[in-house]
Coordinates of C-alpha atoms in Angstrom, one line a residue:
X16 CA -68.8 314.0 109.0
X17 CA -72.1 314.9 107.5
X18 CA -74.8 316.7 108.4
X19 CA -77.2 313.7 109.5
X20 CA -79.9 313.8 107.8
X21 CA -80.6 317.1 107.7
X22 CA -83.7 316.9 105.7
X23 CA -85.6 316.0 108.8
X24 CA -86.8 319.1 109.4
X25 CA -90.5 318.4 111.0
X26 CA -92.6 317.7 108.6
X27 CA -96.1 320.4 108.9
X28 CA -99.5 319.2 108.8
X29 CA -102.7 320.2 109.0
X30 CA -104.7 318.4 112.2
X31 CA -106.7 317.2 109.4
X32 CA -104.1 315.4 106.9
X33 CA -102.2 314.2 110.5
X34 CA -105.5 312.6 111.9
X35 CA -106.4 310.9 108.5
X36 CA -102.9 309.5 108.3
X37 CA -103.4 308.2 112.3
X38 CA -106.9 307.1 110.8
X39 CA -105.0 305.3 108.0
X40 CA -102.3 303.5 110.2
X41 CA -104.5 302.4 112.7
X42 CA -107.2 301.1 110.8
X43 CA -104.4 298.7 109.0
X44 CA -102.9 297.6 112.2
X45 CA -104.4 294.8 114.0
X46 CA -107.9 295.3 115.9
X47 CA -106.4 294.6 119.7
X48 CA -104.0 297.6 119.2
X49 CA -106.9 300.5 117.6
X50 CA -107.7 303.1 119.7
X51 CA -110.1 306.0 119.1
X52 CA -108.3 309.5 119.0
X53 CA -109.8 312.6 119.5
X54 CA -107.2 315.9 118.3
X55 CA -107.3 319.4 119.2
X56 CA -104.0 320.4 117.2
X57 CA -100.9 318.9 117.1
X58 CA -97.1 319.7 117.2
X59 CA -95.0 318.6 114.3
X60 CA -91.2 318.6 114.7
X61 CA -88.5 316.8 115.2
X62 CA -86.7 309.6 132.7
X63 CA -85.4 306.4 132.9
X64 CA -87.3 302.7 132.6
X65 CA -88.6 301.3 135.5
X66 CA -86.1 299.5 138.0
X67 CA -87.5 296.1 137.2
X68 CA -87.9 296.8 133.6
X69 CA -84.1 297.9 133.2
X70 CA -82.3 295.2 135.5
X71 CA -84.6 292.6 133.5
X72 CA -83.1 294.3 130.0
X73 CA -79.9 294.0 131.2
X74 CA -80.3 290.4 132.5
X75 CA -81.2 289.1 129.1
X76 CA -78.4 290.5 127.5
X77 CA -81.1 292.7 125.4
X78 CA -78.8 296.1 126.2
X79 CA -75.8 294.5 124.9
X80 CA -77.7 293.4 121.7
X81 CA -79.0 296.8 121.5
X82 CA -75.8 298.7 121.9
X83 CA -73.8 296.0 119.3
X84 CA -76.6 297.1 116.5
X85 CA -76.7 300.8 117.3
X86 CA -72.8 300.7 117.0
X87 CA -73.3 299.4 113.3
X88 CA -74.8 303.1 112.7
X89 CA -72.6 305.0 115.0
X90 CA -69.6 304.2 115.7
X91 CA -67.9 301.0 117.1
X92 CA -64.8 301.7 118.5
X93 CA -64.4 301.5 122.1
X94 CA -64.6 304.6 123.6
X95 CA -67.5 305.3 121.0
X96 CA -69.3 302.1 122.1
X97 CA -69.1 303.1 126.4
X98 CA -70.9 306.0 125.6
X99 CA -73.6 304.3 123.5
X100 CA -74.0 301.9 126.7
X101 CA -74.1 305.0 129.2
X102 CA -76.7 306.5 126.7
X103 CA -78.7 303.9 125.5
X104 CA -82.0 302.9 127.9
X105 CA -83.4 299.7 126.7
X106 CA -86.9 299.5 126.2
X107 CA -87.8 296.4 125.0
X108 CA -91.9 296.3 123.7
X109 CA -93.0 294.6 120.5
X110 CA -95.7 292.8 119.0
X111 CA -96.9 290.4 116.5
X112 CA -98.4 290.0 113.2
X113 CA -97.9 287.4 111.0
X114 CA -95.7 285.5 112.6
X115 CA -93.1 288.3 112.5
X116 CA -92.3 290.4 115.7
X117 CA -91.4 294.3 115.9
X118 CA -89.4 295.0 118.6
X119 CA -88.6 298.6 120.2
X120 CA -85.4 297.8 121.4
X121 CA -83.2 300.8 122.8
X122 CA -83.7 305.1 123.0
X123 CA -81.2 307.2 123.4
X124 CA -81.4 311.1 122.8
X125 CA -80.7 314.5 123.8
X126 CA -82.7 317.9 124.4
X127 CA -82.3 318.5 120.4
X128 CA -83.8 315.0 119.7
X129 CA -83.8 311.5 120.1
X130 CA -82.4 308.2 118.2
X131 CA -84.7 305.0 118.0
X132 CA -83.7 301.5 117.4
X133 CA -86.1 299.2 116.5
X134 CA -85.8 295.1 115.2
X135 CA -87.8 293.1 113.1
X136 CA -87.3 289.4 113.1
X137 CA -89.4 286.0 112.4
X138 CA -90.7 284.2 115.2
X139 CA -90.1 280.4 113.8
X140 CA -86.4 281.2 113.7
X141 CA -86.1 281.3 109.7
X142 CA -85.1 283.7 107.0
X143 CA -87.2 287.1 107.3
X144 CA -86.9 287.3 103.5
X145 CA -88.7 283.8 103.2
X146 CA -88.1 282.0 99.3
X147 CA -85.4 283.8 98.1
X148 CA -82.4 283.0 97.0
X149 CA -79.6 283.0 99.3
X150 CA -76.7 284.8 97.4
X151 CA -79.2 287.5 96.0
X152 CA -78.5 290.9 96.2
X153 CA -81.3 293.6 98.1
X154 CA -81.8 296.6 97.6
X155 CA -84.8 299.4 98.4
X156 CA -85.0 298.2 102.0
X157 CA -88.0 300.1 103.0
X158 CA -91.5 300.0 104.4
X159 CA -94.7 300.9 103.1
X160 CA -95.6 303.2 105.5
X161 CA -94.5 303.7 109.4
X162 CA -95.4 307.0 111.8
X163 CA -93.9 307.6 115.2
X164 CA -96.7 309.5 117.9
X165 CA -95.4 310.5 120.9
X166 CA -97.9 311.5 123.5
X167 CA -100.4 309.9 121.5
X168 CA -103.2 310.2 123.4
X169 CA -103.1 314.3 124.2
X170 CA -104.6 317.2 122.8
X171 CA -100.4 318.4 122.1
X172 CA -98.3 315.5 120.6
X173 CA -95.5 315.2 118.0
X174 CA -95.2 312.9 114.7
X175 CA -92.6 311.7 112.3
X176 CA -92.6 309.6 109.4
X177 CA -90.3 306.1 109.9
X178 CA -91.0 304.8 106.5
X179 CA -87.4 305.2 105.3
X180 CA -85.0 304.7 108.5
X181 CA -81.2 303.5 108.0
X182 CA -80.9 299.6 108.4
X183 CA -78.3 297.0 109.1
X184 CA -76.2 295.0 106.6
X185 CA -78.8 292.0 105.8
X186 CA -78.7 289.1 103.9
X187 CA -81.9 286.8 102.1
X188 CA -81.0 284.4 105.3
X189 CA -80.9 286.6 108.2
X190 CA -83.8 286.2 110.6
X191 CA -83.7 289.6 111.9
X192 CA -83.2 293.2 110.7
X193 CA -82.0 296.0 112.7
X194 CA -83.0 299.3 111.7
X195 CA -82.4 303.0 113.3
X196 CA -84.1 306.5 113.2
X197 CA -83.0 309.6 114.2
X198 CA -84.9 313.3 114.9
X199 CA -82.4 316.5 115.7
X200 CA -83.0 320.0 114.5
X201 CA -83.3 323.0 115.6
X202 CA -87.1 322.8 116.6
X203 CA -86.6 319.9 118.9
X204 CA -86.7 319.4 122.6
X205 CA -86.1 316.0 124.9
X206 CA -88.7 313.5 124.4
X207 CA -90.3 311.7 127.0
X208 CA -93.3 310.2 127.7
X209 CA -96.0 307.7 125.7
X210 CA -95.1 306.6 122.1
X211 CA -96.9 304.6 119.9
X212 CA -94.9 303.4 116.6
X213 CA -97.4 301.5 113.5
X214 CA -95.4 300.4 110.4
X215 CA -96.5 298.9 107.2
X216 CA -95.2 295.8 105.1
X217 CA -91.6 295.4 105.3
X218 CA -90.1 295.3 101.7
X219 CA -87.0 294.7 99.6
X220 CA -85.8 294.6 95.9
X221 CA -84.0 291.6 94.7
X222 CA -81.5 290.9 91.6
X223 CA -79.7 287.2 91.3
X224 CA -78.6 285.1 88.5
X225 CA -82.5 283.6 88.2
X226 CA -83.8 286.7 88.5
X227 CA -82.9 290.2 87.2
X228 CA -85.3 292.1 89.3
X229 CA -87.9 291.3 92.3
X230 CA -89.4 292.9 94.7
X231 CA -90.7 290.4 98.3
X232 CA -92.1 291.5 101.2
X233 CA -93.0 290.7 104.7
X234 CA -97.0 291.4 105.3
X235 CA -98.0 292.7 108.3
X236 CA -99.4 296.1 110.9
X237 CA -96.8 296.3 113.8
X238 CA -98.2 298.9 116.2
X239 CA -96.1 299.1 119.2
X240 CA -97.1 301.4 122.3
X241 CA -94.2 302.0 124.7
X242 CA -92.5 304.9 126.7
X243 CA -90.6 307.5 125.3
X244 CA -87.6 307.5 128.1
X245 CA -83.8 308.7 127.8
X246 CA -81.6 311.1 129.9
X247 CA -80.5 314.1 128.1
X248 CA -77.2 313.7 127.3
X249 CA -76.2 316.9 126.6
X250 CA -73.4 319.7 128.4
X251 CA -74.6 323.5 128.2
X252 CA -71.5 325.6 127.3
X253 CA -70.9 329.9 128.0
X254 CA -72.8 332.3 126.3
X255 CA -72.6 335.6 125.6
X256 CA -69.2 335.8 123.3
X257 CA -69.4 338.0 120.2
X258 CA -68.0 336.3 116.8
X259 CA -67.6 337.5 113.4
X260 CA -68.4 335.0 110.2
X261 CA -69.5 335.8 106.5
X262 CA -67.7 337.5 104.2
X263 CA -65.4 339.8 105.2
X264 CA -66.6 339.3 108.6
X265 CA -69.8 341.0 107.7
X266 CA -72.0 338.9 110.4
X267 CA -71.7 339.8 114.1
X268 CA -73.2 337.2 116.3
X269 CA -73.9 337.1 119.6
X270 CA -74.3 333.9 121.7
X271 CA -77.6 332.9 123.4
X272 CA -77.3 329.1 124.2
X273 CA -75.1 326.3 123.4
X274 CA -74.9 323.0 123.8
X275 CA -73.4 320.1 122.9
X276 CA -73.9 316.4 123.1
X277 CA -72.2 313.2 121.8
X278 CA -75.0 313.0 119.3
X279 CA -76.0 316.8 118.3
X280 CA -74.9 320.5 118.9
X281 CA -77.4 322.7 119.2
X282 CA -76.5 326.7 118.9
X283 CA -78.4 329.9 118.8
X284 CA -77.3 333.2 118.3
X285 CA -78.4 337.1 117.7
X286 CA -76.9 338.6 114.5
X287 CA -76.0 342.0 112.6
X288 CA -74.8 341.8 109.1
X289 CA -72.9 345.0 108.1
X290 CA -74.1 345.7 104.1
X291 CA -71.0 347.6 103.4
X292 CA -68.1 344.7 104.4
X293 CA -70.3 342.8 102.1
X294 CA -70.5 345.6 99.0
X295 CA -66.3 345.5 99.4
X296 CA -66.1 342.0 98.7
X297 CA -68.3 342.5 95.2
X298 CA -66.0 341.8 92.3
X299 CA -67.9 342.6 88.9
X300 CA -64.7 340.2 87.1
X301 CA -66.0 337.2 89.3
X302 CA -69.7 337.5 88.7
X303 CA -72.6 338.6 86.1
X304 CA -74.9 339.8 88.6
X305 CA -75.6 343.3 89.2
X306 CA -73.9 344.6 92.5
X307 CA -77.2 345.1 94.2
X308 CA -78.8 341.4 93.1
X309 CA -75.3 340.4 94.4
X310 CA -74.9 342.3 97.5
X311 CA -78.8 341.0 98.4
X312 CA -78.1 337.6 97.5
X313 CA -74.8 337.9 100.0
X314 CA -76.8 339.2 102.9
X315 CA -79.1 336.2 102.5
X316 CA -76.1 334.1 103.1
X317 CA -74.0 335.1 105.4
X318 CA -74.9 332.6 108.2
X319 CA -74.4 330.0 105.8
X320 CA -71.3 331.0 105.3
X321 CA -70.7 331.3 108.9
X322 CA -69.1 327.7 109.8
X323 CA -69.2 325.9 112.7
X324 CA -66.8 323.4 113.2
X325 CA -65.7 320.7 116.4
X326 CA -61.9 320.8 116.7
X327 CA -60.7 317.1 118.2
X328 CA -58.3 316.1 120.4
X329 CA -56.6 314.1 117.7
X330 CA -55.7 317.7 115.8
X331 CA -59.0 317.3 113.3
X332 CA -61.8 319.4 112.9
X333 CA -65.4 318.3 112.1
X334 CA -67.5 320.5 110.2
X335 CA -70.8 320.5 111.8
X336 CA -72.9 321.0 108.5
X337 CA -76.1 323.4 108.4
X338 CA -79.0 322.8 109.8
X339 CA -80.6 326.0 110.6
X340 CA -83.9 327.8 111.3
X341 CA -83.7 331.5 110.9
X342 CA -86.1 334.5 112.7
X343 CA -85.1 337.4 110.2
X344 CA -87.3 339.8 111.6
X345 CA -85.6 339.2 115.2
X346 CA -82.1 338.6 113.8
X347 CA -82.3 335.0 115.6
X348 CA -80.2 331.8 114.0
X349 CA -80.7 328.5 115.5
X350 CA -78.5 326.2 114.3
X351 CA -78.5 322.4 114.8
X352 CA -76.3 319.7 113.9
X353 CA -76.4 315.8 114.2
X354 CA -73.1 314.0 113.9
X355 CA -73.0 310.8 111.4
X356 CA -71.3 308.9 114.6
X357 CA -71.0 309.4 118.1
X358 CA -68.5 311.8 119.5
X359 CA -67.8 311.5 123.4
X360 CA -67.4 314.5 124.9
X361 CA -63.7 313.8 126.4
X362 CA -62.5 314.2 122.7
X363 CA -63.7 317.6 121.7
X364 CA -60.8 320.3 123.2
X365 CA -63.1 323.2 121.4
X366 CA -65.6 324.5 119.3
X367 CA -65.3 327.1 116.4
X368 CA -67.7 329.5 115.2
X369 CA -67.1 332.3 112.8
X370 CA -63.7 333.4 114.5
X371 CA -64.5 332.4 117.7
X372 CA -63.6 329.2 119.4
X373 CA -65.0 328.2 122.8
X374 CA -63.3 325.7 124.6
X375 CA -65.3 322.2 125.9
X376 CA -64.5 321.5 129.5
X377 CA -63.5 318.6 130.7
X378 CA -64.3 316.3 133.4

């Protein structure tokens, strides 16, 4: 398991560079979807639908579709694709430019974050990729530019860049690409509410026996406004339990909240680090740096070097990865992890921390 994309730490902005970049987006996309948008400041990070909205969704089979594509990213065994049905609220907006349609097709998320799938396909029914040759290989799948506003419209709303999301296997014919982002870190909370999405020329590198190297694209401004909905998926676990990590056991955490999702686990805790555990672990023979360099450089990492790890049913264990925002002054870690595939719940039987485990109950 990796840590899923941990660089998505929010991105910081200034109101000024984020209202220029809304100025940007919005004067490429179409003129029915601009809007003029007045900021005080903005929050830079990381419900269900309507009863006739959802039973409609389901009717068309657009959930199913949904779920089959978000299983491509993660996971598509069985039990792994029930949860993404339980999970997943289909959504369903898109609009039109150039003949090509992008679609918003399915949220699902958790109070650390949310996961967006999204699908882009030609109206007429032929190749997205139109005049290339079939057996060509792509590469450098990407868009020119794409930003996700939710809560567009308030004086307090979050953005992230979806220029560079993770997309289905696709090939010159396909008619439709299926592509996913995903926010969790330790800054996040559940999302809900009004979203607007604008992306930017859909692109891709090609490399066939005509042609050594290409690059085609599909021009067009998709701007899609739709709600933000999803139920928190998440289970809060005890708190309060005192563990030891680093090295030599140097860090003495306390627990303040825990949680855990099929998506993300989200922990924070209160720390101590005791300098003289760490000054009996310095071994001049295994290092060139001065003992005090290397006793501050030590102290610096001991939560990294606290682990945090899922233990499964099955007898394996999942490192969680790091993803952590740190208080130093207040001795406060926040750590925040996002699996590379779906867990369900039902096959966690504990959680490790330093050397403390914490068992997950069961239903």
């Amino acid at each position: 398991m990796k840590d899923y994309r941990s660089q998505f730490d929010a991105l910081r902005f200034s109101p000024e560079e984020k209202q220029a970049m809304v100025d940007d987006l919005l004067a490429a996309a179409p003129e029915t979807h601009r809007r003029v948008s007045h900021k005080k400041r903005v929050h830079i990070l990381i419900a269900a639908v309507i009863a006739a909205a959802l039973c409609a969704a389901c009717a068309s089979g657009a959930l199913q579709a949904a779920i089959q594509s978000l299983s491509f990213f993660l996971g598509n065994q069985p039990e792994q694709t029930q949860v993404l049905g339980e999970m997943a609220q289909p959504i369903g907006a898109s609009v039109t430019d150039n003949g090509v349609t992008l679609t918003v097709d399915a949220v699902l998320g958790d109070k650390n974050g949310y996961a967006i799938l999204y699908t882009l396909s030609r109206d007429d029914g032929g190749p997205l990729l139109q005049n290339v040759d079939p057996d060509a290989n792509l590469y450098n799948i990407h868009f020119d530019d794409g930003l996700l506003t939710i809560d567009p419209d308030s004086d307090n709303f979050y953005i992230s860049p979806v220029c560079d999301p993770l997309f289905t296997a696709f090939r010159p014919t396909d008619n439709a690409i299926h592509f996913f982002e995903e926010w969790i870190g330790p800054n996040m909370e559940q999302m809900n509410g009004p979203a607007r999405v604008s992306l930017q020329n859909f692109r891709a590198g090609i490399v066939s026996m005509e042609i050594e190297k290409e690059e085609v694209a599909v021009e067009g401004n998709w701007t899609v406004d739709f709600q933000m909905t999803y139920q928190d998926s998440s289970i809060e676990l005890p708190i309060g339990q005192t563990f030891h990590g680093g090295t030599n056991g140097a860090l003495t955490g306390q627990i303040k909240e825990l949680r855990l999702s099929p998506l993300s686990l989200y922990v924070t805790y209160s720390y101590q680090i005791d300098e003289e555990k760490i000054a009996e672990a310095y071994d001049p023979a295994m290092t060139v740096e001065p003992k005090e360099e290397w006793i501050k450089n030590e102290i610096d990492c001991q939560n990294v070097e606290t682990a945090i790890f899922l233990n499964l049913k099955d007898g394996t264990r999942e490192d969680t990865g790091f993803n952590g925002d740190r208080d130093s002054e207040n001795k406060i870690e926040t750590r925040s992890s996002a699996f590379s595939e779906i867990i369900p719940l039902d096959t966690i039987e504990s959680i490790t921390i330093g050397d403390l485990t914490i068992p997950v109950p069961q239903s």
